[in-house]
CSV table of C-alpha atoms in Angstrom, one decimal:
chain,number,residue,atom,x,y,z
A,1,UNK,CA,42.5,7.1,34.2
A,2,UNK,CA,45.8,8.9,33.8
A,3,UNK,CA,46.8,9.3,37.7
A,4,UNK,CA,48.6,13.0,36.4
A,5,UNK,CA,45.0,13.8,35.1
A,6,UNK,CA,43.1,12.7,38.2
A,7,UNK,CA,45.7,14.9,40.4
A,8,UNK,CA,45.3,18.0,38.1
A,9,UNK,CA,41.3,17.9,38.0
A,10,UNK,CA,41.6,17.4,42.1
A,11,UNK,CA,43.9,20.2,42.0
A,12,UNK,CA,41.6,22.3,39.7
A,13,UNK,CA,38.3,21.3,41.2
A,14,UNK,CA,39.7,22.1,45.0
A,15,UNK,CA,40.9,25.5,45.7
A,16,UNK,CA,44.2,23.5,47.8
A,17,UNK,CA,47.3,25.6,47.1
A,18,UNK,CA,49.9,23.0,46.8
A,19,UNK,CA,53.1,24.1,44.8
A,20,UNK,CA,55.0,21.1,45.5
A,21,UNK,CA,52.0,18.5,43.7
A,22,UNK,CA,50.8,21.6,41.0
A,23,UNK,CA,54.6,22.1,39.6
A,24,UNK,CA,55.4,19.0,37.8
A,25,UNK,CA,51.6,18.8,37.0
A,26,UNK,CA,52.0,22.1,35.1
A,27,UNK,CA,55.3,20.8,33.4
A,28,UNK,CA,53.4,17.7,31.9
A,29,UNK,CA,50.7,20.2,31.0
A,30,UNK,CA,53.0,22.4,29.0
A,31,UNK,CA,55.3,19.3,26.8
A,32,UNK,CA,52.4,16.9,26.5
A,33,UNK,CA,49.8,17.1,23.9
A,34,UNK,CA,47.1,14.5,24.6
A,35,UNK,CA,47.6,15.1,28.5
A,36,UNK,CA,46.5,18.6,27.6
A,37,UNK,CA,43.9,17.4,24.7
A,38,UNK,CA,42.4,15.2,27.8
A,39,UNK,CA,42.4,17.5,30.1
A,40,UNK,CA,40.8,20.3,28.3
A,41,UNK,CA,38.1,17.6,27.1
A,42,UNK,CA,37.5,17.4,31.0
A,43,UNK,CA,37.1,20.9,31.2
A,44,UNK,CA,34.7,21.0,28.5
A,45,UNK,CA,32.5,18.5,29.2
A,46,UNK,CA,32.4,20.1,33.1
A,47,UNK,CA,31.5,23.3,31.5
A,48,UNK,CA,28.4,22.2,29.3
A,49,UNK,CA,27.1,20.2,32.2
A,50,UNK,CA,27.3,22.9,34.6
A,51,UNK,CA,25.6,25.3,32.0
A,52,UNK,CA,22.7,23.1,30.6
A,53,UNK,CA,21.6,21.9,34.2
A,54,UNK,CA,21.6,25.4,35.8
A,55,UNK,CA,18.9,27.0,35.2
A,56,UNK,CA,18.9,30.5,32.9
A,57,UNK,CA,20.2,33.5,34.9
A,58,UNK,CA,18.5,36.7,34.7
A,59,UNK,CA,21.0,38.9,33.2
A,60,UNK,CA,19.6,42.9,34.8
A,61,UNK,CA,22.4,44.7,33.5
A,62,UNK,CA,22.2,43.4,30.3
A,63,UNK,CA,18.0,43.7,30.3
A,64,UNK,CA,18.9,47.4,31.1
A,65,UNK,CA,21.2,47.8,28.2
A,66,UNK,CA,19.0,45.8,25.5
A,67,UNK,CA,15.6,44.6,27.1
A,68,UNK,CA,13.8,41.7,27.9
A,69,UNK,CA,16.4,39.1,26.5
A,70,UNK,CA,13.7,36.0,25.8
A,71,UNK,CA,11.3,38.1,23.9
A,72,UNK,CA,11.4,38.4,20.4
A,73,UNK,CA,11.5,41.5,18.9
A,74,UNK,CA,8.7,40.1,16.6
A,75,UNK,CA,6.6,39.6,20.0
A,76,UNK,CA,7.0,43.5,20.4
A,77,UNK,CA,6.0,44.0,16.9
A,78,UNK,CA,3.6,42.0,17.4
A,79,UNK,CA,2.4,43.6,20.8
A,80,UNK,CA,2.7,47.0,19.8
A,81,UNK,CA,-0.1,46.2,16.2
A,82,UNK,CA,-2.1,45.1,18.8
A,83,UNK,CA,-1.8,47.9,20.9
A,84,UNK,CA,-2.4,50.1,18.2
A,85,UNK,CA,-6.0,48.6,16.7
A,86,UNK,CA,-6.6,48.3,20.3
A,87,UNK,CA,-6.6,52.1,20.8
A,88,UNK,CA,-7.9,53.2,17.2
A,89,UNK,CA,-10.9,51.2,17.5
A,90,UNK,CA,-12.1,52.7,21.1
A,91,UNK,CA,-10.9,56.2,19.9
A,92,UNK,CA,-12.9,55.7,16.4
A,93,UNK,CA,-16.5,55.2,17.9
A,94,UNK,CA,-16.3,55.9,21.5
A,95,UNK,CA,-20.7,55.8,22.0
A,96,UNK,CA,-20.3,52.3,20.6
A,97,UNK,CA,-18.2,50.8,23.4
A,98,UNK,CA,-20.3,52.4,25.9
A,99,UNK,CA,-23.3,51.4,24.6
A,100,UNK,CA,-21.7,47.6,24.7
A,101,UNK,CA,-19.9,48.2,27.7
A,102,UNK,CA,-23.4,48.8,29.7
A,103,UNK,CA,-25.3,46.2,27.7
A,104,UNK,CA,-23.1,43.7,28.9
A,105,UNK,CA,-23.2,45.0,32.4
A,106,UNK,CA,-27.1,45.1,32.4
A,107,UNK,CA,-27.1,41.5,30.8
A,108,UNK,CA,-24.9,40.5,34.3
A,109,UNK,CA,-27.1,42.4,36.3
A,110,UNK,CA,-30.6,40.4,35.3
A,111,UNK,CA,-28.6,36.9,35.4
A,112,UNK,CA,-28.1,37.8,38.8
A,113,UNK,CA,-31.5,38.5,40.0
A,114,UNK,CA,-32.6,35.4,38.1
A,115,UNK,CA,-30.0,33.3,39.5
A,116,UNK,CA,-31.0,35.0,43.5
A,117,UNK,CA,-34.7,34.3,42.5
A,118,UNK,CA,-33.9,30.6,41.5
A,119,UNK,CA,-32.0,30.4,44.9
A,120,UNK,CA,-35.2,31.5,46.6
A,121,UNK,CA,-37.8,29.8,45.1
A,122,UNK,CA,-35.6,26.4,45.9
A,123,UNK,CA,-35.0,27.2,49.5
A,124,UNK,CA,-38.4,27.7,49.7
A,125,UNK,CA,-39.0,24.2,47.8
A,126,UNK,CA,-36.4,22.8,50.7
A,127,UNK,CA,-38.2,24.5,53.6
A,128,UNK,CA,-41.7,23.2,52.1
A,129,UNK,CA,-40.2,19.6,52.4
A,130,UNK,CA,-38.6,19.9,55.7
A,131,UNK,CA,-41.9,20.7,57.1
A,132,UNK,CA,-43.5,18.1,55.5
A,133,UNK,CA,-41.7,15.3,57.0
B,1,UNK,CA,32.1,27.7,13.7
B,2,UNK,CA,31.0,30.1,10.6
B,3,UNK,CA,28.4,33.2,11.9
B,4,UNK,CA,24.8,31.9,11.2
B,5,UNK,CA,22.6,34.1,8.8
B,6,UNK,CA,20.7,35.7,11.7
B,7,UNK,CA,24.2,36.4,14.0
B,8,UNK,CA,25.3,38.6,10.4
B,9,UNK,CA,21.9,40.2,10.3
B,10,UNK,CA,21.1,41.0,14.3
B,11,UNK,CA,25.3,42.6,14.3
B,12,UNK,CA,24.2,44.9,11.2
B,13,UNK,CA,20.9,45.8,12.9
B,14,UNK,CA,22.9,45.9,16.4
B,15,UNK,CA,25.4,48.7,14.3
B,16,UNK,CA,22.7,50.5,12.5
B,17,UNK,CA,21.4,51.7,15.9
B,18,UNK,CA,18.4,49.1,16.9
B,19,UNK,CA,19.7,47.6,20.2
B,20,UNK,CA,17.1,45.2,20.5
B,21,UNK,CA,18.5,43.0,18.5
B,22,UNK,CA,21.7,42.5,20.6
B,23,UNK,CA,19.1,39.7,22.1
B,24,UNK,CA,19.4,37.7,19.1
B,25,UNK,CA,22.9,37.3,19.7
B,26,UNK,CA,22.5,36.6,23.3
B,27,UNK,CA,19.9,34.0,22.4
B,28,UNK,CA,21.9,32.2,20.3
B,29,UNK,CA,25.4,32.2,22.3
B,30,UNK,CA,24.6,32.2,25.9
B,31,UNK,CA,24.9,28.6,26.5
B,32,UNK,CA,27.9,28.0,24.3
B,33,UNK,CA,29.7,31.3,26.2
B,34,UNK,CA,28.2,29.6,29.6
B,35,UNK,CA,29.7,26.3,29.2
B,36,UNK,CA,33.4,27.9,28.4
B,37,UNK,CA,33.0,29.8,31.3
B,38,UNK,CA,31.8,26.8,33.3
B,39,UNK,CA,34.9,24.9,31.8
B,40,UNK,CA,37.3,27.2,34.3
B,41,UNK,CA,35.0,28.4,37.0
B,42,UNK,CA,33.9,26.5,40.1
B,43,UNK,CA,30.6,28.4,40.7
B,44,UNK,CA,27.6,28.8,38.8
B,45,UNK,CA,27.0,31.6,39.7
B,46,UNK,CA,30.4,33.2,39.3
B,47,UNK,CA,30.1,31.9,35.8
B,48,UNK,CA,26.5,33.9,34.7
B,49,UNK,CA,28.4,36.9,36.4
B,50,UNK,CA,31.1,36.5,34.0
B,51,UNK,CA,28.9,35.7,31.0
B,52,UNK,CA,27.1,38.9,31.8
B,53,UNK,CA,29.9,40.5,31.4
B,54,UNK,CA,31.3,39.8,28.4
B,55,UNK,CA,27.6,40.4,26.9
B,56,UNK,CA,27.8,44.2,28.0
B,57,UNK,CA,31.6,44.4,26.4
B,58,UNK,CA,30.6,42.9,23.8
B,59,UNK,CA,27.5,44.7,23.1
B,60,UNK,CA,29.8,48.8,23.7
B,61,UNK,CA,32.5,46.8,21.5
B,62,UNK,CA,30.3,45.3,19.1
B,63,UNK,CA,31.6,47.8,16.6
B,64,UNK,CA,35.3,46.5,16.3
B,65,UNK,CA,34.1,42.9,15.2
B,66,UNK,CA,35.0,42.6,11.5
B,67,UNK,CA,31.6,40.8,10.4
B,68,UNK,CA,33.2,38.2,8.4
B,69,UNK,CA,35.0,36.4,11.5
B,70,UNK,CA,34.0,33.9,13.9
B,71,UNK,CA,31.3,35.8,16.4
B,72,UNK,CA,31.6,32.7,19.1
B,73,UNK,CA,35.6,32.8,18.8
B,74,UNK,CA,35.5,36.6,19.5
B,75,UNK,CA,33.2,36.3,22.8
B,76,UNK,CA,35.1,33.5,24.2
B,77,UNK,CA,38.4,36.2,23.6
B,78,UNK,CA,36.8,38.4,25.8
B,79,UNK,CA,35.5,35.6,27.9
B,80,UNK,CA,39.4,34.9,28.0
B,81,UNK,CA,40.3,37.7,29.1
B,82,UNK,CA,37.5,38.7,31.6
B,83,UNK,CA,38.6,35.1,33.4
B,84,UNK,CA,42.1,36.1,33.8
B,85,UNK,CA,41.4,40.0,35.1
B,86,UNK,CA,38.7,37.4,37.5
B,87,UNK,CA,41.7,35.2,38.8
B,88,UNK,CA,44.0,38.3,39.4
B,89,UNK,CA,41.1,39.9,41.5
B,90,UNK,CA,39.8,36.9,43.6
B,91,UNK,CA,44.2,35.6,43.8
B,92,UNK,CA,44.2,39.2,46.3
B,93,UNK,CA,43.4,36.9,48.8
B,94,UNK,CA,44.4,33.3,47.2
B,95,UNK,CA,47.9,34.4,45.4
B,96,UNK,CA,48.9,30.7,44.7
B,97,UNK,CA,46.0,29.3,43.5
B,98,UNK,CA,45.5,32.5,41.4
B,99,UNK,CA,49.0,31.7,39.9
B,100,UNK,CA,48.3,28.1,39.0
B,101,UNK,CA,45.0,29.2,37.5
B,102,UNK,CA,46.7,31.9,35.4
B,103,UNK,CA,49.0,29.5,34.6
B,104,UNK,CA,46.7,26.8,33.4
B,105,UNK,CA,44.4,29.0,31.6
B,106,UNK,CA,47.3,30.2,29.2
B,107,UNK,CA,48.2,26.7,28.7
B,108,UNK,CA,44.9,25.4,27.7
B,109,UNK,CA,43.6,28.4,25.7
B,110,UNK,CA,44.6,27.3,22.4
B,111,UNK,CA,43.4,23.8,23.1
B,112,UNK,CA,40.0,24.9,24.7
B,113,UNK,CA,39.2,27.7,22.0
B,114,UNK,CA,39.5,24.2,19.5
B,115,UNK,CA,37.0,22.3,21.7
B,116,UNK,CA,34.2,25.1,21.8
B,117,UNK,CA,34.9,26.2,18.1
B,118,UNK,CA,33.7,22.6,17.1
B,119,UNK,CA,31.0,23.0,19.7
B,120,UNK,CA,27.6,23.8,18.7
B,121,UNK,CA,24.6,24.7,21.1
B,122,UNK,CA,22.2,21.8,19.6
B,123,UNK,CA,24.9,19.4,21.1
B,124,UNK,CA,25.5,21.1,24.5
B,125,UNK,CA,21.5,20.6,24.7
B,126,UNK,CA,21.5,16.7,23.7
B,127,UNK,CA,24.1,16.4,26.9
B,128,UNK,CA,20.3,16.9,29.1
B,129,UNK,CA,19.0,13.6,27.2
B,130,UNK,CA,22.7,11.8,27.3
B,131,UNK,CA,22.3,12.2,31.6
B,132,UNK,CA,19.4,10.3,31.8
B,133,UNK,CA,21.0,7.4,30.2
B,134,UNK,CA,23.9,7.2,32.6
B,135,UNK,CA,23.9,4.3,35.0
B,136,UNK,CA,22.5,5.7,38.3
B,137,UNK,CA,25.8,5.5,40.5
B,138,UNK,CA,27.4,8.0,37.6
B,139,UNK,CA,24.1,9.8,37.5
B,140,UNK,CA,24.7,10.7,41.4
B,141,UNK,CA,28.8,11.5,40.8
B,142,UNK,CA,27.7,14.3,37.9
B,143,UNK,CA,24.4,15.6,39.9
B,144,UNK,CA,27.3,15.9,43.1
B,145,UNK,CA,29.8,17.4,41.4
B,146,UNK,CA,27.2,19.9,40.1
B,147,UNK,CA,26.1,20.8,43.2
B,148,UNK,CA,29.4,21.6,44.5
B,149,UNK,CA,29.8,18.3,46.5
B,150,UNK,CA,33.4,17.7,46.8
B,151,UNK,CA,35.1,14.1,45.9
B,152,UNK,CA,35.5,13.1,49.6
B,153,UNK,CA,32.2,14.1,50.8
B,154,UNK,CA,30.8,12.0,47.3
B,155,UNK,CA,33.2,9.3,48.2
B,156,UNK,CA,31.7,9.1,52.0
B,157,UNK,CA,28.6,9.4,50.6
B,158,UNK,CA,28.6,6.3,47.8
B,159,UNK,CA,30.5,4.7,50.9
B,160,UNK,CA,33.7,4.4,48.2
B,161,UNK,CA,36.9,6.3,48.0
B,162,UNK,CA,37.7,9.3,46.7
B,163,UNK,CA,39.7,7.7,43.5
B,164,UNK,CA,36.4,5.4,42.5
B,165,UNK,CA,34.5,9.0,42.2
B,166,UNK,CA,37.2,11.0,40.3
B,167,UNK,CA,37.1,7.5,37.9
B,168,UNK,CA,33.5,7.5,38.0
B,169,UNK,CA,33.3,11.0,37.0
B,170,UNK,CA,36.3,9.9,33.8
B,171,UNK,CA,33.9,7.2,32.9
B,172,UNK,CA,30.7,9.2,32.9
B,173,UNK,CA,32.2,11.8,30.7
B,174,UNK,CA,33.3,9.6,28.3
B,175,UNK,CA,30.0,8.1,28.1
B,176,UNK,CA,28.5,11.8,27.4
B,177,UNK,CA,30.8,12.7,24.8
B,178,UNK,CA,30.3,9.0,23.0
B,179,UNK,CA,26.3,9.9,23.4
B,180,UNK,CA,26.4,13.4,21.8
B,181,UNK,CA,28.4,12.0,19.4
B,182,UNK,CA,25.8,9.2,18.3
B,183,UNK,CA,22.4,11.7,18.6
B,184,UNK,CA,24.6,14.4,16.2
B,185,UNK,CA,25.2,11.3,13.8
């Protein structure tokens, strides 16, 4: 490794303010091409690492300008058809969700006295056995 | 890089009023606009600041880009020039390093704008995979680096010296750019 290139990436990676090291670095920088080229590909390389292992900021200022940045605007599409059958089919027949709504609830309602007399019936079972022995 | 069919279309949906689609472009340049700002900024978290950024001027200016140029090339211009209004801000209370980051930022533009213009975001991504391949000493010199661990702290650390981590760090990077280069080919 190019000792130049090692001092400028210390130089750049450090927040040191040394004019006396930074000026002839800065000279070399300026006349020579694949000092530059090799330095830049440093830079790069630093860059994409630093991105890809970070992980994805939430950008607010830019949600309030444009939304919800990593959903697509087919998902909204998507969401909103939904939405849409969603309310036309409880505004079309409105007896015919109620009526399911409180079959369903009456259904839940005799499961549970079943499953409370089950509960009973084998504690009794239990209590039976208990004795017993 | 030439403007992918969905860039043209979300810009003419973008100018035709539907602002939604803005997060098409977002979507498909934050990484690449992430890792040029990462190229010249320490902090991770200075860098999604300054991506942000150049989203939301890019989004109110989005009507002088000529459609037929390079989208990527036009956000890292603002990028550009967002970094250099940063340095000037922050050199308020750093004046020399401000200067020699000025400095070095004009003297690599043309040189950096090549390396990202050749850049694309499927091989920023394959660097993830390339990582995991590195031997683990060069593993633990990129992972500290990332984490903001300077070179003598590392160097401690690795019980080394600071010059083993800074060539360390040389010889890792090569080893990334050899291994996107193979998964691209």
């Amino acid at each position: 490794m190019d000792t130049d290139l090692q001092k400028l990436l210390a130089l750049w990676l450090s927040e040191v303010e040394d004019d006396a090291i930074a000026r002839p670095l800065l000279e070399r920088l300026k006349i020579d091409n694949d000092f530059r080229k090799a330095f830049v590909d440093e830079l790069a390389i630093l860059g994409q690492l630093k991105a890809v292992q970070s992980s994805e900021p939430r950008w607010l200022r830019l949600e309030d300008l444009v939304g919800n940045i990593d959903r697509n605007t087919d998902d909204d599409a998507f969401e909103a058809s939904v939405m849409s059958r969603i309310i036309v089919t409880s505004s079309g027949n409105p007896s015919v969700s109620l009526r399911t709504h409180w079959m369903w609830a009456a259904t839940g309602f005799t499961l549970r006295q079943r499953s409370v007399l089950v509960e009973v019936c084998l504690c009794r079972v239990c209590k039976s056995r208990f004795v017993k022995s | 890089m030439l403007n992918s069919e969905q860039t043209k279309q979300a810009i003419r949906q973008v100018l035709a009023g539907d602002c939604d689609a803005f997060r098409v472009l977002i979507r498909e340049h934050r990484l690449m606009l992430r890792s040029y700002l990462g190229s010249q900024l320490h902090r991770v978290d200075e860098m999604d600041d300054l991506a942000q950024e150049v989203f939301v001027t890019a989004y109110r200016d989005l009507a002088r880009f000529k459609i037929d140029s390079d989208f990527g090339a036009w956000l890292r211009g603002i990028a550009h020039n967002h970094l250099l209004m940063h340095f000037r801000t922050v050199g308020r209370q750093k004046a020399r390093d401000a200067k020699f980051r000025v400095e070095v930022t004009h003297l690599i533009e043309y040189d950096l704008e090549q390396a990202f213009h050749e850049q694309t975001e499927f091989a920023i991504e394959c660097l993830l995979r390339c990582i995991g391949k590195l031997p683990e000493r060069m593993r633990q010199v990129v992972r500290g680096g990332l984490d903001g661990i300077k070179a003598d702290s590392l160097a401690q650390e690795l019980a080394t010296t600071v010059g083993v981590i800074y060539s360390l760090h040389y010889r890792a990077n090569a080893l990334l750019r050899n291994c996107v280069k193979a998964e691209l080919e």
